[in-house]
């Protein structure tokens, strides 16, 4: 299944975000081998060079690593994965707050809205 990529943003950045999400949500487990660049590129319907650029950036971040003849693997550093999850969650919260402020929603109203929705989701 092709990935849902937005043409309004750099594709390689969206690939990075997608792989990060796949790692922190457990789609890829620590130590798992990633599919090849060509396989991932075909799955995402992107040029292999674009996929290579994204994976190289993920290597620089430490989330994945290469073994010369074996391919790329997910880090086994649970703390790094936990930090990435916290960073991505914080980005989502900041985006939410920014959008709510644009709507004129106060901090107190946001808190109440979140509480109400969480209660609804629990039932």
PDB file of N, CA and C in Angstrom, residues 1-5 11-12 15 18-19 28 34-55 72:
ATOM      1  N   UNK A   1       0.843  -1.186   0.000  1.00  0.00           N
ATOM      2  CA  UNK A   1       0.000   0.000   0.000  1.00  0.00           C
ATOM      3  C   UNK A   1       0.887   1.248   0.000  1.00  0.00           C
ATOM      4  N   UNK A   2       0.621   2.177  -0.888  1.00  0.00           N
ATOM      5  CA  UNK A   2       1.413   3.403  -0.991  1.00  0.00           C
ATOM      6  C   UNK A   2       1.194   4.282   0.238  1.00  0.00           C
ATOM      7  N   UNK A   3       2.218   5.018   0.584  1.00  0.00           N
ATOM      8  CA  UNK A   3       2.138   5.919   1.716  1.00  0.00           C
ATOM      9  C   UNK A   3       1.397   7.177   1.278  1.00  0.00           C
ATOM     10  N   UNK A   4       0.740   7.831   2.205  1.00  0.00           N
ATOM     11  CA  UNK A   4       0.010   9.058   1.918  1.00  0.00           C
ATOM     12  C   UNK A   4       0.953  10.241   2.153  1.00  0.00           C
ATOM     13  N   UNK A   5       1.591  10.713   1.096  1.00  0.00           N
ATOM     14  CA  UNK A   5       2.558  11.806   1.197  1.00  0.00           C
ATOM     15  C   UNK A   5       1.967  13.074   0.601  1.00  0.00           C
ATOM     16  N   UNK A  11       9.294  15.517   0.510  1.00  0.00           N
ATOM     17  CA  UNK A  11       8.962  14.101   0.615  1.00  0.00           C
ATOM     18  C   UNK A  11       9.885  13.387   1.596  1.00  0.00           C
ATOM     19  N   UNK A  12      11.198  13.690   1.515  1.00  0.00           N
ATOM     20  CA  UNK A  12      12.130  12.989   2.398  1.00  0.00           C
ATOM     21  C   UNK A  12      11.809  13.264   3.872  1.00  0.00           C
ATOM     22  N   UNK A  15       8.968  11.078   4.854  1.00  0.00           N
ATOM     23  CA  UNK A  15       9.425   9.699   5.011  1.00  0.00           C
ATOM     24  C   UNK A  15      10.077   9.531   6.376  1.00  0.00           C
ATOM     25  N   UNK A  18       7.398   9.321   8.928  1.00  0.00           N
ATOM     26  CA  UNK A  18       6.668   8.054   8.841  1.00  0.00           C
ATOM     27  C   UNK A  18       7.464   6.918   9.487  1.00  0.00           C
ATOM     28  N   UNK A  19       8.763   6.845   9.187  1.00  0.00           N
ATOM     29  CA  UNK A  19       9.584   5.782   9.763  1.00  0.00           C
ATOM     30  C   UNK A  19       9.727   5.990  11.271  1.00  0.00           C
ATOM     31  N   UNK A  28       7.911  -1.273  13.725  1.00  0.00           N
ATOM     32  CA  UNK A  28       9.264  -1.817  13.677  1.00  0.00           C
ATOM     33  C   UNK A  28       9.746  -1.917  15.115  1.00  0.00           C
ATOM     34  N   UNK A  34      15.184  -3.327   8.587  1.00  0.00           N
ATOM     35  CA  UNK A  34      14.308  -2.576   7.688  1.00  0.00           C
ATOM     36  C   UNK A  34      14.315  -3.226   6.312  1.00  0.00           C
ATOM     37  N   UNK A  35      13.222  -3.098   5.576  1.00  0.00           N
ATOM     38  CA  UNK A  35      13.254  -3.529   4.169  1.00  0.00           C
ATOM     39  C   UNK A  35      14.327  -2.725   3.425  1.00  0.00           C
ATOM     40  N   UNK A  36      14.722  -3.207   2.271  1.00  0.00           N
ATOM     41  CA  UNK A  36      15.746  -2.522   1.481  1.00  0.00           C
ATOM     42  C   UNK A  36      15.242  -1.148   1.028  1.00  0.00           C
ATOM     43  N   UNK A  37      16.172  -0.301   0.641  1.00  0.00           N
ATOM     44  CA  UNK A  37      15.834   1.027   0.126  1.00  0.00           C
ATOM     45  C   UNK A  37      14.859   0.898  -1.041  1.00  0.00           C
ATOM     46  N   UNK A  38      15.151   0.002  -1.957  1.00  0.00           N
ATOM     47  CA  UNK A  38      14.286  -0.174  -3.134  1.00  0.00           C
ATOM     48  C   UNK A  38      12.890  -0.646  -2.733  1.00  0.00           C
ATOM     49  N   UNK A  39      12.814  -1.583  -1.781  1.00  0.00           N
ATOM     50  CA  UNK A  39      11.500  -2.071  -1.335  1.00  0.00           C
ATOM     51  C   UNK A  39      10.704  -0.966  -0.643  1.00  0.00           C
ATOM     52  N   UNK A  40      11.369  -0.213   0.225  1.00  0.00           N
ATOM     53  CA  UNK A  40      10.682   0.894   0.901  1.00  0.00           C
ATOM     54  C   UNK A  40      10.255   1.960  -0.101  1.00  0.00           C
ATOM     55  N   UNK A  41      11.135   2.262  -1.056  1.00  0.00           N
ATOM     56  CA  UNK A  41      10.806   3.271  -2.071  1.00  0.00           C
ATOM     57  C   UNK A  41       9.598   2.831  -2.893  1.00  0.00           C
ATOM     58  N   UNK A  42       9.560   1.559  -3.242  1.00  0.00           N
ATOM     59  CA  UNK A  42       8.415   1.045  -4.008  1.00  0.00           C
ATOM     60  C   UNK A  42       7.141   1.114  -3.173  1.00  0.00           C
ATOM     61  N   UNK A  43       7.243   0.751  -1.901  1.00  0.00           N
ATOM     62  CA  UNK A  43       6.077   0.807  -1.009  1.00  0.00           C
ATOM     63  C   UNK A  43       5.551   2.233  -0.871  1.00  0.00           C
ATOM     64  N   UNK A  44       6.482   3.191  -0.778  1.00  0.00           N
ATOM     65  CA  UNK A  44       6.098   4.596  -0.599  1.00  0.00           C
ATOM     66  C   UNK A  44       5.823   5.299  -1.919  1.00  0.00           C
ATOM     67  N   UNK A  45       6.106   4.635  -3.027  1.00  0.00           N
ATOM     68  CA  UNK A  45       5.967   5.224  -4.370  1.00  0.00           C
ATOM     69  C   UNK A  45       6.816   6.478  -4.528  1.00  0.00           C
ATOM     70  N   UNK A  46       8.089   6.366  -4.117  1.00  0.00           N
ATOM     71  CA  UNK A  46       9.033   7.477  -4.252  1.00  0.00           C
ATOM     72  C   UNK A  46      10.302   6.966  -4.924  1.00  0.00           C
ATOM     73  N   UNK A  47      11.125   7.896  -5.363  1.00  0.00           N
ATOM     74  CA  UNK A  47      12.406   7.575  -5.965  1.00  0.00           C
ATOM     75  C   UNK A  47      13.328   6.968  -4.896  1.00  0.00           C
ATOM     76  N   UNK A  48      14.076   5.917  -5.223  1.00  0.00           N
ATOM     77  CA  UNK A  48      14.998   5.333  -4.242  1.00  0.00           C
ATOM     78  C   UNK A  48      16.009   6.333  -3.676  1.00  0.00           C
ATOM     79  N   UNK A  49      16.402   7.331  -4.469  1.00  0.00           N
ATOM     80  CA  UNK A  49      17.330   8.354  -3.963  1.00  0.00           C
ATOM     81  C   UNK A  49      16.695   9.161  -2.833  1.00  0.00           C
ATOM     82  N   UNK A  50      15.414   9.432  -2.953  1.00  0.00           N
ATOM     83  CA  UNK A  50      14.699  10.160  -1.906  1.00  0.00           C
ATOM     84  C   UNK A  50      14.637   9.319  -0.635  1.00  0.00           C
ATOM     85  N   UNK A  51      14.344   8.038  -0.796  1.00  0.00           N
ATOM     86  CA  UNK A  51      14.299   7.134   0.357  1.00  0.00           C
ATOM     87  C   UNK A  51      15.675   7.041   1.004  1.00  0.00           C
ATOM     88  N   UNK A  52      16.708   6.942   0.180  1.00  0.00           N
ATOM     89  CA  UNK A  52      18.079   6.864   0.698  1.00  0.00           C
ATOM     90  C   UNK A  52      18.414   8.101   1.526  1.00  0.00           C
ATOM     91  N   UNK A  53      18.025   9.267   1.043  1.00  0.00           N
ATOM     92  CA  UNK A  53      18.279  10.519   1.762  1.00  0.00           C
ATOM     93  C   UNK A  53      17.600  10.501   3.129  1.00  0.00           C
ATOM     94  N   UNK A  54      16.350  10.042   3.177  1.00  0.00           N
ATOM     95  CA  UNK A  54      15.614   9.986   4.440  1.00  0.00           C
ATOM     96  C   UNK A  54      16.253   8.989   5.407  1.00  0.00           C
ATOM     97  N   UNK A  55      16.629   7.820   4.898  1.00  0.00           N
ATOM     98  CA  UNK A  55      17.224   6.810   5.762  1.00  0.00           C
ATOM     99  C   UNK A  55      18.589   7.252   6.272  1.00  0.00           C
ATOM    100  N   UNK A  72      19.950  -2.290   6.984  1.00  0.00           N
ATOM    101  CA  UNK A  72      19.695  -1.320   8.051  1.00  0.00           C
ATOM    102  C   UNK A  72      18.786  -1.935   9.108  1.00  0.00           C
TER     103      UNK A  72
END
